[in-house]
PDB file of C-alpha atoms and ligand atoms in Angstrom:
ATOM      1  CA  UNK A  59     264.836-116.996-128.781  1.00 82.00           C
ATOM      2  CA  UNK A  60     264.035-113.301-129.707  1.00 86.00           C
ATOM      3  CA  UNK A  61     263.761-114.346-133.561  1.00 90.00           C
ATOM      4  CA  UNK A  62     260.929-117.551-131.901  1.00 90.00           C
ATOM      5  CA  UNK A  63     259.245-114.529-130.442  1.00 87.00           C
ATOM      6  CA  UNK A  64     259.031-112.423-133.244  1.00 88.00           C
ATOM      7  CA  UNK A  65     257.906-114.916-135.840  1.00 89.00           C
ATOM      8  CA  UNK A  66     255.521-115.669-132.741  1.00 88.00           C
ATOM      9  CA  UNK A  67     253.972-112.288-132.382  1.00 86.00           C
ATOM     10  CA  UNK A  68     253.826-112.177-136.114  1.00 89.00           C
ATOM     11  CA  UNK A  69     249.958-110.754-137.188  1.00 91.00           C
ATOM     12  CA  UNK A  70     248.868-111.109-133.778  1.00 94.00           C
ATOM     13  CA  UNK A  71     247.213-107.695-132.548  1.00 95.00           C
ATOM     14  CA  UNK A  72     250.164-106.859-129.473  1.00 93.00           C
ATOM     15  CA  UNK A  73     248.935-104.107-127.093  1.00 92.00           C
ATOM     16  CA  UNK A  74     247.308-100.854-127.303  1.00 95.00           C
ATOM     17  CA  UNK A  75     245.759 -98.597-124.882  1.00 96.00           C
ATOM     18  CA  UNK A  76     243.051-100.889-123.808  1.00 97.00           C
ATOM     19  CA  UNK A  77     245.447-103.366-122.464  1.00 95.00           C
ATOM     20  CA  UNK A  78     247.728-100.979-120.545  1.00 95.00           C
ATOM     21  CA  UNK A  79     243.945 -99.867-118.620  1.00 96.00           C
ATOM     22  CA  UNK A  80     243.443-103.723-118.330  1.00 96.00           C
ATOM     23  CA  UNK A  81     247.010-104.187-116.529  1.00 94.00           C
ATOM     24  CA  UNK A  82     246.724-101.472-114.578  1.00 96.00           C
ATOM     25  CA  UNK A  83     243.003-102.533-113.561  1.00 96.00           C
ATOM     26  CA  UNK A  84     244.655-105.737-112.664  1.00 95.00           C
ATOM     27  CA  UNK A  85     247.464-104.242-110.650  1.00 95.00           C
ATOM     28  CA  UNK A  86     244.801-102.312-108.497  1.00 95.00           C
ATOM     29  CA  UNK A  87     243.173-105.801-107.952  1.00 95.00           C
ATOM     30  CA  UNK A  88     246.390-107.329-106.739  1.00 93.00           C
ATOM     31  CA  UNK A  89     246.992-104.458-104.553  1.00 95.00           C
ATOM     32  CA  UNK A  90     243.392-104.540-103.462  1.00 94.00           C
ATOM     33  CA  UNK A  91     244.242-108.422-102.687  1.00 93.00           C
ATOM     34  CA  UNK A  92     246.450-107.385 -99.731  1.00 93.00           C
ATOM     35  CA  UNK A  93     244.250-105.564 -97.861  1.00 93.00           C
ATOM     36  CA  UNK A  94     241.101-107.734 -97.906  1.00 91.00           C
ATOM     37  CA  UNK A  95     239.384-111.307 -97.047  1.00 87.00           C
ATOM     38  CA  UNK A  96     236.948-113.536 -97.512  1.00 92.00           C
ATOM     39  CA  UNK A  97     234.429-113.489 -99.967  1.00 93.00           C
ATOM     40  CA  UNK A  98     235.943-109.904-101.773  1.00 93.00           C
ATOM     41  CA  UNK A  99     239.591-111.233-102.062  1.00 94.00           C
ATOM     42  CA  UNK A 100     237.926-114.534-103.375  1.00 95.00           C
ATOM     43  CA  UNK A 101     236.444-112.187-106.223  1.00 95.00           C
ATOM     44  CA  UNK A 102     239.329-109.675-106.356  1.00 95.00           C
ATOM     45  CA  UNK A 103     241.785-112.544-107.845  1.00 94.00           C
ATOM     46  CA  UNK A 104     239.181-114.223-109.797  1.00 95.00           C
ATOM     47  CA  UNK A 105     239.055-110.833-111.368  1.00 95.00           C
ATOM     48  CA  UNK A 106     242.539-110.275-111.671  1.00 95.00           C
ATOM     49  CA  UNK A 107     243.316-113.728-113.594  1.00 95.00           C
ATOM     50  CA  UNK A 108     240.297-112.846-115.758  1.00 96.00           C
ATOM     51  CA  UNK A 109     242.085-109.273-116.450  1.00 96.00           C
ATOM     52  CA  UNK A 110     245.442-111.561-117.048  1.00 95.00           C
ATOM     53  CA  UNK A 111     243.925-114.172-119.037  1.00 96.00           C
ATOM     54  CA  UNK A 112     241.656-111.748-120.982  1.00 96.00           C
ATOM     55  CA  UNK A 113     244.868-109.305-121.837  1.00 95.00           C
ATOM     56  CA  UNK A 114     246.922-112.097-122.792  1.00 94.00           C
ATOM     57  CA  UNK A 115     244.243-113.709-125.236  1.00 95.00           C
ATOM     58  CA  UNK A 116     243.673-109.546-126.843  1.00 96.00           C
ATOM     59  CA  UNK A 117     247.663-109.619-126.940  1.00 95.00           C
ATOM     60  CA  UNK A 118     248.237-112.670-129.071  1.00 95.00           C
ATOM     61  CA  UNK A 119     244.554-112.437-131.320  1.00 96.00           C
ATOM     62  CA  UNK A 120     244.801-112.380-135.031  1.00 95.00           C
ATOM     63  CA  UNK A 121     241.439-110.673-134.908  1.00 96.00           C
ATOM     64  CA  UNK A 122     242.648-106.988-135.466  1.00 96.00           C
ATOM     65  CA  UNK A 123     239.034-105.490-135.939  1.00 96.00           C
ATOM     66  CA  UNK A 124     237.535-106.718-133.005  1.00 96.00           C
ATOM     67  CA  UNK A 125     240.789-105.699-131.016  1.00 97.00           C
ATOM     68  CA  UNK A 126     240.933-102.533-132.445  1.00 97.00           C
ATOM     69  CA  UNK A 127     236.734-101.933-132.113  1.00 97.00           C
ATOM     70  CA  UNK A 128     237.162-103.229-128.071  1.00 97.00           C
ATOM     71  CA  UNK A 129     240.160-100.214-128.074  1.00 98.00           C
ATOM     72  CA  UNK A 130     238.307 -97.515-129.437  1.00 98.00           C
ATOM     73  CA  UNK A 131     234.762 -98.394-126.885  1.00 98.00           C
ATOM     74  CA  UNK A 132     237.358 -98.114-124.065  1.00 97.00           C
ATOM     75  CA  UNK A 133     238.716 -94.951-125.746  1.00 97.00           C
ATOM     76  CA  UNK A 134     235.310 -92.967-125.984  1.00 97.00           C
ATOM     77  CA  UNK A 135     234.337 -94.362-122.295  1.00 97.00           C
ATOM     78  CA  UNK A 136     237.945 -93.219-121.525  1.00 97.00           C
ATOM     79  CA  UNK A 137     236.837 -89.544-122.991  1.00 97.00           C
ATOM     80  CA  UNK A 138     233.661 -89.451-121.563  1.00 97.00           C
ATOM     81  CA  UNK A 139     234.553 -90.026-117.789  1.00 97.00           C
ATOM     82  CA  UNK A 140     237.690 -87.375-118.514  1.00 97.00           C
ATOM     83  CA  UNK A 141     235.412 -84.641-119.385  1.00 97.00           C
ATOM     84  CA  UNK A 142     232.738 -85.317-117.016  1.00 97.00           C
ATOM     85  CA  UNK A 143     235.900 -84.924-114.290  1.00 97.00           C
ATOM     86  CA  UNK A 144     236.982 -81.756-116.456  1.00 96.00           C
ATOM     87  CA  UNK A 145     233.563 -80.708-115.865  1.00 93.00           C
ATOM     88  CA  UNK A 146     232.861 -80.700-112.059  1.00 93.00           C
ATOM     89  CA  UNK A 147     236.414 -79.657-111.871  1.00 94.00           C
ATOM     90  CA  UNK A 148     235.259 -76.469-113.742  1.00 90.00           C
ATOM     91  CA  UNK A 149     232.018 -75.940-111.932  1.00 86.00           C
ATOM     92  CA  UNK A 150     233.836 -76.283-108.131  1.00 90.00           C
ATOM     93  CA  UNK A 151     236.145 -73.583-110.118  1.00 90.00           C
ATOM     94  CA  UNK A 152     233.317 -71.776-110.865  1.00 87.00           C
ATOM     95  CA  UNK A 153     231.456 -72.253-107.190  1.00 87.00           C
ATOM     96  CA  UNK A 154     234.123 -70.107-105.193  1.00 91.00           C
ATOM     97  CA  UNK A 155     234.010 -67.179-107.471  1.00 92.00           C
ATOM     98  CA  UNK A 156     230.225 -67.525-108.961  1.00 93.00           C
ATOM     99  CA  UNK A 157     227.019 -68.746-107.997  1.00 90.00           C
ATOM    100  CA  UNK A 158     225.057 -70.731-110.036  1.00 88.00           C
ATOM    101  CA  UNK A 159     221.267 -70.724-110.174  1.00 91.00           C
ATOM    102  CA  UNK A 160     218.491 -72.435-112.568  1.00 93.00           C
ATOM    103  CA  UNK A 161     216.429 -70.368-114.263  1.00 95.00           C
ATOM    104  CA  UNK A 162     212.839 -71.251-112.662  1.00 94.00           C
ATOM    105  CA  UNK A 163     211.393 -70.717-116.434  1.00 94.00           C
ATOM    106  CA  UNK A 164     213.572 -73.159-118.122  1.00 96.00           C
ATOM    107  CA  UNK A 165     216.030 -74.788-116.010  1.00 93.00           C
ATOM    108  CA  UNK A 166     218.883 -72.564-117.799  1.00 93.00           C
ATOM    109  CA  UNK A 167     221.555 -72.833-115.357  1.00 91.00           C
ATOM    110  CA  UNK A 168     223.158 -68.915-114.957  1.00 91.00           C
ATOM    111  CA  UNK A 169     226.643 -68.125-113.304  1.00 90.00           C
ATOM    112  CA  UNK A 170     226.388 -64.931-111.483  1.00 90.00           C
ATOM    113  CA  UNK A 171     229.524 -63.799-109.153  1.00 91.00           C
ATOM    114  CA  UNK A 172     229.259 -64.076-105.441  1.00 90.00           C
ATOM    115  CA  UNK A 173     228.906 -61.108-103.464  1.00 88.00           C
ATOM    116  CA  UNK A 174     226.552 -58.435-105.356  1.00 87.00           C
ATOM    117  CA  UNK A 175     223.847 -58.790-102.751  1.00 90.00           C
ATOM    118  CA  UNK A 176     220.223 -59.025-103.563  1.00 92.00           C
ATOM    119  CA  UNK A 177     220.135 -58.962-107.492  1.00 92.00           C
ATOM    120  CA  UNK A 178     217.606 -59.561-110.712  1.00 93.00           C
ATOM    121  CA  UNK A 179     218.632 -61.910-112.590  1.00 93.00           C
ATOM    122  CA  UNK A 180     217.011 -62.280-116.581  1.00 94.00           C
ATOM    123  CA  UNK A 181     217.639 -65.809-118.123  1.00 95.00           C
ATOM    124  CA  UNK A 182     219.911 -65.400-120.987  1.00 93.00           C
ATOM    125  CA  UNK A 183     217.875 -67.889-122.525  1.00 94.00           C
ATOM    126  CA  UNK A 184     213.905 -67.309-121.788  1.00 96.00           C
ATOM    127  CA  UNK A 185     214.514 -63.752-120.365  1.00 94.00           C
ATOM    128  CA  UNK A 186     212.931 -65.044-117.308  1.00 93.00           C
ATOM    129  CA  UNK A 187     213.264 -62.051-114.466  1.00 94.00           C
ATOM    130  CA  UNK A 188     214.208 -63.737-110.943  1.00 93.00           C
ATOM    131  CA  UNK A 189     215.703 -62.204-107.589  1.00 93.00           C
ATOM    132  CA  UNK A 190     218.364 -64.089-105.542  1.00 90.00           C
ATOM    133  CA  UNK A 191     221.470 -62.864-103.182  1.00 86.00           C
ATOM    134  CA  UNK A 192     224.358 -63.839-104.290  1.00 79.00           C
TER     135      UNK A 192
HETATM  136 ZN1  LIG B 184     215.150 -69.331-118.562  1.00 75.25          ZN
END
């Protein structure tokens, strides 16, 4: 049986990270499944056999190139929502010691801490001069 699989699974492309975000987008749906009706459940399984089928059909493809460009897309879209959270994580960071302020000459934005009262500001960038209270 396990040697059937094997010679099975032989040259076929077998799962990467793509398809663990797949099953795990499917689990949500199933989850989601519980806890509504109607027209959204309807579409909430149709998604989550078109997850299954779509993993399973990635799983068992002998087209490693197309697998393996699909991977990286989902890789650099993975990136690029993981720094934009890195990034608003940093500026709320930022927001309870700083204040941050766009320079009215060229949108520059500039950090200054909280709690200096009324202070000039000069634009790092434009040396725009500008008053504010932080
Ligand atoms: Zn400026």
């Amino acid at each position: 049986m396990r040697e059937k699989f094997q010679r099975f699974m032989y040259g076929r492309y077998g799962s990467d990270e793509f398809s663990k975000a797949l099953l795990i987008t499917m689990l949500v749906c199933a989850v989601l499944t519980w806890f509504t009706n109607g027209i959204l459940d309807t579409v909430l399984s149709l998604a989550m056999w078109g997850l299954l089928i779509y993993s399973y059909v990635r799983m068992f493809s002998r087209n490693h190139p197309k697998r393996w460009a699909e991977n990286q897309k989902y890789l650099s879209f993975k990136n690029s929502i993981l720094g934009r959270i890195n990034r608003e994580k940093n500026y709320a960071q930022q927001r309870k010691t700083h204040k941050i302020y766009s320079c009215p000459g060229c949108k520059q934005k500039i950090r200054v801490p909280k709690g200096k009262g009324k202070i000039e500001i000069s634009c790092p960038k434009c040396r725009t001069k500008f008053i504010k209270r932080t």
